[in-house]
Short mmCIF file of C-alpha atoms in Angstrom, two decimals:
data_model
loop_
_atom_site.label_atom_id
_atom_site.label_comp_id
_atom_site.label_asym_id
_atom_site.label_seq_id
_atom_site.Cartn_x
_atom_site.Cartn_y
_atom_site.Cartn_z
CA UNK E 1 -1.72 -13.24 -98.17
CA UNK E 2 1.96 -13.75 -97.40
CA UNK E 3 3.47 -16.44 -95.18
CA UNK E 4 5.90 -15.16 -92.56
CA UNK E 5 7.76 -16.38 -89.49
CA UNK E 6 8.57 -14.79 -86.17
CA UNK E 7 10.36 -15.96 -83.00
CA UNK E 8 8.33 -15.69 -79.80
CA UNK E 9 10.12 -16.83 -76.64
CA UNK E 10 12.42 -19.12 -78.65
CA UNK E 11 9.51 -20.66 -80.57
CA UNK E 12 9.38 -20.20 -84.32
CA UNK E 13 5.84 -19.27 -85.33
CA UNK E 14 4.34 -19.23 -88.81
CA UNK E 15 1.55 -16.84 -89.73
CA UNK E 16 -0.29 -15.49 -92.76
CA UNK E 17 -0.77 -11.76 -93.24
CA UNK E 18 -2.68 -9.66 -95.74
CA UNK E 19 -0.81 -7.51 -98.21
CA UNK E 20 -0.83 -3.85 -97.11
CA UNK E 21 -1.72 -4.97 -93.57
CA UNK E 22 -2.51 -2.09 -91.17
CA UNK E 23 -1.98 -2.90 -87.51
CA UNK E 24 -4.60 -0.42 -86.27
CA UNK E 25 -7.28 -2.24 -88.30
CA UNK E 26 -6.08 -5.76 -87.51
CA UNK E 27 -8.33 -8.81 -87.66
CA UNK E 28 -6.55 -11.69 -85.92
CA UNK E 29 -7.66 -15.28 -86.54
CA UNK E 30 -6.84 -18.25 -84.28
CA UNK E 31 -7.66 -21.68 -85.75
CA UNK E 32 -8.93 -24.71 -83.88
CA UNK E 33 -6.88 -27.65 -82.68
CA UNK E 34 -4.81 -29.19 -85.47
CA UNK E 35 -6.28 -26.81 -88.06
CA UNK E 36 -4.16 -24.64 -90.36
CA UNK E 37 -4.49 -20.88 -90.63
CA UNK E 38 -5.27 -21.33 -94.34
CA UNK E 39 -8.53 -23.07 -93.52
CA UNK E 40 -9.98 -19.64 -92.73
CA UNK E 41 -7.89 -17.24 -94.80
CA UNK E 42 -8.67 -19.16 -98.00
CA UNK E 43 -12.40 -18.83 -97.37
CA UNK E 44 -12.77 -15.29 -96.05
CA UNK E 45 -11.17 -12.54 -98.11
CA UNK E 46 -10.85 -9.42 -95.97
CA UNK E 47 -8.22 -6.72 -95.64
CA UNK E 48 -5.95 -6.57 -92.60
CA UNK E 49 -6.28 -10.26 -91.75
CA UNK E 50 -3.54 -12.02 -89.82
CA UNK E 51 -4.01 -15.75 -89.25
CA UNK E 52 -1.69 -17.58 -86.87
CA UNK E 53 -0.59 -21.20 -86.98
CA UNK E 54 -0.56 -21.81 -83.24
CA UNK E 55 2.57 -23.32 -81.65
CA UNK E 56 2.73 -27.02 -82.41
CA UNK E 57 0.89 -26.88 -85.72
CA UNK E 58 1.59 -26.33 -89.43
CA UNK E 59 5.01 -24.75 -89.49
CA UNK E 60 4.99 -23.41 -85.93
CA UNK E 61 7.29 -25.11 -83.45
CA UNK E 62 5.92 -27.14 -80.56
CA UNK E 63 6.03 -25.57 -77.09
CA UNK E 64 8.93 -26.85 -75.03
CA UNK E 65 6.63 -27.55 -72.08
CA UNK E 66 3.09 -28.83 -71.67
CA UNK E 67 1.00 -25.73 -72.28
CA UNK E 68 -2.55 -25.06 -71.22
CA UNK E 69 -5.07 -22.69 -72.79
CA UNK E 70 -3.81 -19.71 -70.78
CA UNK E 71 -0.25 -20.35 -71.99
CA UNK E 72 -1.53 -19.98 -75.54
CA UNK E 73 -3.27 -16.73 -74.54
CA UNK E 74 -0.01 -15.45 -73.06
CA UNK E 75 1.77 -16.43 -76.26
CA UNK E 76 -0.79 -14.41 -78.24
CA UNK E 77 -0.10 -11.38 -76.07
CA UNK E 78 3.65 -11.66 -76.76
CA UNK E 79 3.00 -12.18 -80.48
CA UNK E 80 0.79 -9.10 -80.84
CA UNK E 81 3.10 -6.95 -78.74
CA UNK E 82 6.05 -7.88 -80.93
CA UNK E 83 4.12 -6.82 -84.04
CA UNK E 84 2.84 -3.64 -82.33
CA UNK E 85 -0.78 -4.72 -82.67
CA UNK E 86 -3.22 -3.46 -80.05
CA UNK E 87 -6.99 -3.59 -79.71
CA UNK E 88 -7.64 -5.91 -82.67
CA UNK E 89 -10.79 -7.66 -83.78
CA UNK E 90 -10.03 -11.12 -82.43
CA UNK E 91 -11.53 -14.19 -84.10
CA UNK E 92 -11.24 -17.73 -82.78
CA UNK E 93 -12.58 -21.06 -83.98
CA UNK E 94 -13.01 -24.01 -81.61
CA UNK E 95 -9.87 -24.21 -79.41
CA UNK E 96 -8.78 -20.89 -80.90
CA UNK E 97 -11.98 -19.41 -79.49
CA UNK E 98 -11.05 -20.47 -75.97
CA UNK E 99 -7.62 -18.89 -76.41
CA UNK E 100 -9.20 -15.71 -77.78
CA UNK E 101 -11.57 -15.44 -74.81
CA UNK E 102 -8.78 -15.82 -72.27
CA UNK E 103 -6.71 -13.21 -74.10
CA UNK E 104 -9.66 -10.79 -74.16
CA UNK E 105 -10.18 -11.25 -70.42
CA UNK E 106 -6.85 -9.45 -69.82
CA UNK E 107 -6.38 -7.34 -72.94
CA UNK E 108 -8.41 -4.83 -74.92
CA UNK E 109 -10.06 -5.98 -78.15
CA UNK E 110 -12.45 -4.08 -80.43
CA UNK E 111 -14.62 -7.12 -80.82
CA UNK E 112 -14.46 -10.82 -80.06
CA UNK E 113 -15.82 -13.19 -82.71
CA UNK E 114 -16.20 -16.76 -81.48
CA UNK E 115 -16.91 -19.50 -84.03
CA UNK E 116 -17.99 -22.80 -82.51
CA UNK E 117 -15.72 -21.92 -79.61
CA UNK E 118 -14.61 -24.70 -77.24
CA UNK E 119 -15.32 -22.74 -74.07
CA UNK E 120 -17.62 -25.15 -72.24
CA UNK E 121 -15.57 -28.11 -71.06
CA UNK E 122 -17.71 -29.37 -68.18
CA UNK E 123 -17.23 -33.09 -67.69
CA UNK E 124 -20.16 -35.41 -68.37
CA UNK E 125 -20.84 -38.44 -66.17
CA UNK E 126 -19.14 -40.55 -68.86
CA UNK E 127 -15.92 -38.55 -68.75
CA UNK E 128 -15.91 -38.46 -64.93
CA UNK E 129 -16.06 -42.26 -64.83
CA UNK E 130 -13.32 -42.45 -67.42
CA UNK E 131 -10.96 -40.10 -65.59
CA UNK E 132 -11.48 -41.92 -62.28
CA UNK E 133 -10.81 -45.28 -63.91
CA UNK E 134 -7.78 -43.93 -65.75
CA UNK E 135 -6.25 -42.63 -62.50
CA UNK E 136 -6.64 -46.04 -60.86
CA UNK E 137 -5.22 -47.86 -63.87
CA UNK E 138 -2.29 -45.45 -64.07
CA UNK E 139 -1.25 -46.62 -60.62
CA UNK E 140 -1.99 -50.33 -61.07
CA UNK E 141 -1.20 -50.87 -64.76
CA UNK E 142 0.25 -47.89 -66.68
CA UNK E 143 0.33 -49.75 -70.01
CA UNK E 144 -3.37 -50.61 -69.68
CA UNK E 145 -4.22 -47.00 -68.79
CA UNK E 146 -2.73 -45.85 -72.09
CA UNK E 147 -4.74 -48.43 -74.05
CA UNK E 148 -7.91 -47.42 -72.21
CA UNK E 149 -7.30 -43.75 -72.97
CA UNK E 150 -6.93 -44.42 -76.69
CA UNK E 151 -10.01 -46.67 -76.73
CA UNK E 152 -12.03 -43.98 -74.95
CA UNK E 153 -11.14 -41.23 -77.40
CA UNK E 154 -11.85 -43.60 -80.30
CA UNK E 155 -15.27 -44.34 -78.85
CA UNK E 156 -16.29 -40.70 -78.38
CA UNK E 157 -15.02 -39.83 -81.85
CA UNK E 158 -12.16 -37.55 -80.86
CA UNK E 159 -9.65 -38.11 -83.63
CA UNK E 160 -7.86 -34.96 -82.44
CA UNK E 161 -6.34 -36.86 -79.52
CA UNK E 162 -5.13 -39.84 -81.52
CA UNK E 163 -3.70 -37.62 -84.25
CA UNK E 164 -1.97 -35.23 -81.85
CA UNK E 165 1.26 -37.24 -81.55
CA UNK E 166 3.80 -35.12 -79.67
CA UNK E 167 1.03 -32.66 -78.81
CA UNK E 168 -1.03 -35.30 -76.97
CA UNK E 169 0.08 -34.06 -73.55
CA UNK E 170 -1.09 -30.53 -74.33
CA UNK E 171 -4.31 -31.86 -75.84
CA UNK E 172 -5.12 -33.86 -72.70
CA UNK E 173 -4.60 -30.70 -70.65
CA UNK E 174 -6.62 -28.22 -72.72
CA UNK E 175 -9.68 -30.45 -73.13
CA UNK E 176 -10.09 -30.44 -69.35
CA UNK E 177 -9.90 -26.64 -69.06
CA UNK E 178 -13.31 -25.03 -68.91
CA UNK E 179 -13.20 -21.33 -69.86
CA UNK E 180 -16.68 -20.18 -68.84
CA UNK E 181 -15.40 -18.19 -65.86
CA UNK E 182 -13.54 -15.88 -68.26
CA UNK E 183 -16.82 -14.70 -69.81
CA UNK E 184 -17.43 -12.41 -66.83
CA UNK E 185 -13.95 -10.91 -67.21
CA UNK E 186 -14.52 -9.34 -70.64
CA UNK E 187 -17.01 -6.73 -69.41
CA UNK E 188 -18.70 -4.77 -72.20
CA UNK E 189 -16.50 -6.10 -74.99
CA UNK E 190 -18.79 -6.74 -77.99
CA UNK E 191 -18.97 -10.48 -78.69
CA UNK E 192 -20.30 -12.13 -81.83
CA UNK E 193 -21.06 -15.85 -81.70
CA UNK E 194 -21.30 -17.76 -84.98
CA UNK E 195 -22.40 -21.37 -84.67
CA UNK E 196 -23.32 -24.26 -86.91
CA UNK E 197 -26.83 -25.54 -86.31
CA UNK E 198 -25.56 -29.13 -86.46
CA UNK E 199 -22.27 -28.69 -84.63
CA UNK E 200 -21.50 -31.94 -82.81
CA UNK E 201 -18.14 -30.89 -81.34
CA UNK E 202 -19.39 -27.76 -79.58
CA UNK E 203 -23.18 -28.21 -79.64
CA UNK E 204 -25.51 -25.26 -80.18
CA UNK E 205 -26.67 -25.56 -76.56
CA UNK E 206 -23.22 -24.31 -75.58
CA UNK E 207 -23.68 -21.19 -77.71
CA UNK E 208 -26.91 -20.36 -75.85
CA UNK E 209 -25.17 -20.93 -72.52
CA UNK E 210 -22.32 -18.60 -73.49
CA UNK E 211 -24.67 -15.90 -74.80
CA UNK E 212 -26.59 -15.82 -71.51
CA UNK E 213 -23.40 -14.79 -69.71
CA UNK E 214 -22.45 -11.95 -72.03
CA UNK E 215 -23.18 -8.26 -71.50
CA UNK E 216 -23.06 -7.51 -75.22
CA UNK E 217 -23.54 -10.64 -77.28
CA UNK E 218 -24.99 -11.47 -80.69
CA UNK E 219 -25.61 -15.06 -81.83
CA UNK E 220 -25.84 -16.16 -85.46
CA UNK E 221 -26.84 -19.73 -86.29
CA UNK E 222 -25.89 -21.18 -89.67
CA UNK E 223 -28.44 -23.65 -91.00
CA UNK E 224 -27.24 -27.14 -91.96
CA UNK E 225 -23.70 -26.31 -90.86
CA UNK E 226 -21.47 -28.26 -88.51
CA UNK E 227 -18.40 -27.41 -86.46
CA UNK E 228 -16.65 -25.88 -89.47
CA UNK E 229 -19.59 -23.64 -90.26
CA UNK E 230 -17.46 -21.25 -92.32
CA UNK E 231 -16.84 -24.15 -94.72
CA UNK E 232 -20.29 -25.75 -94.59
CA UNK E 233 -22.22 -22.53 -95.21
CA UNK E 234 -19.54 -20.25 -96.59
CA UNK E 235 -21.82 -17.75 -98.34
CA UNK E 236 -23.91 -16.98 -95.26
CA UNK E 237 -20.86 -16.99 -93.01
CA UNK E 238 -19.02 -14.44 -95.16
CA UNK E 239 -22.07 -12.14 -95.15
CA UNK E 240 -22.20 -12.23 -91.37
CA UNK E 241 -18.45 -11.86 -90.96
CA UNK E 242 -18.24 -8.82 -93.23
CA UNK E 243 -21.20 -7.24 -91.44
CA UNK E 244 -19.51 -7.73 -88.07
CA UNK E 245 -16.04 -6.56 -89.09
CA UNK E 246 -16.59 -3.64 -91.48
#
């Protein structure tokens, strides 16, 4: 794999690409929030892999505005067009899975492979109470609202938010964006779901919910694996991935 850079709409983007890469056989990987492209490319050795460090992470410049998930999907469209890549196998983990789904809802892909994809973002009663309280505090005591927000994310175990720094505004936006409605937009696109049995970030129940809404969907469950199932059960994951991409 070689590390390269490209400018997309005035944003410098870093990506990894296989030696002897062939665009017509492209496998595109989108990592999760605050995860590097290497986390996947170092584990799965396949030809024609291109793994992108999404804007804001690991060598790719931060968007100049507060992006949502669809902005990242639009970015992906510009990126692939610039490299003359069409109809790829598109792979997304966690947040990258939500971006991949939204891209596939408007663009042709050979296959969509979603790994612990953060597609279901429906608010729980706990988060509804939090957001209501935060809105009130923002008006009455902005400094206290910020402290409450940090305490809330600490309590629910979301280190992503606290570690996001300059990306916190984008993070707050994307975690509220449910992508389930885009499942009906991908038609007969083949979709492979790969999930960790013990995923706590995107629970297995979400995988079943997603599969029910697909025309052509296959679900693989990796035993004793969590959100990073391709790390926790690498051997089984690679077998499945090669089967689904060759």
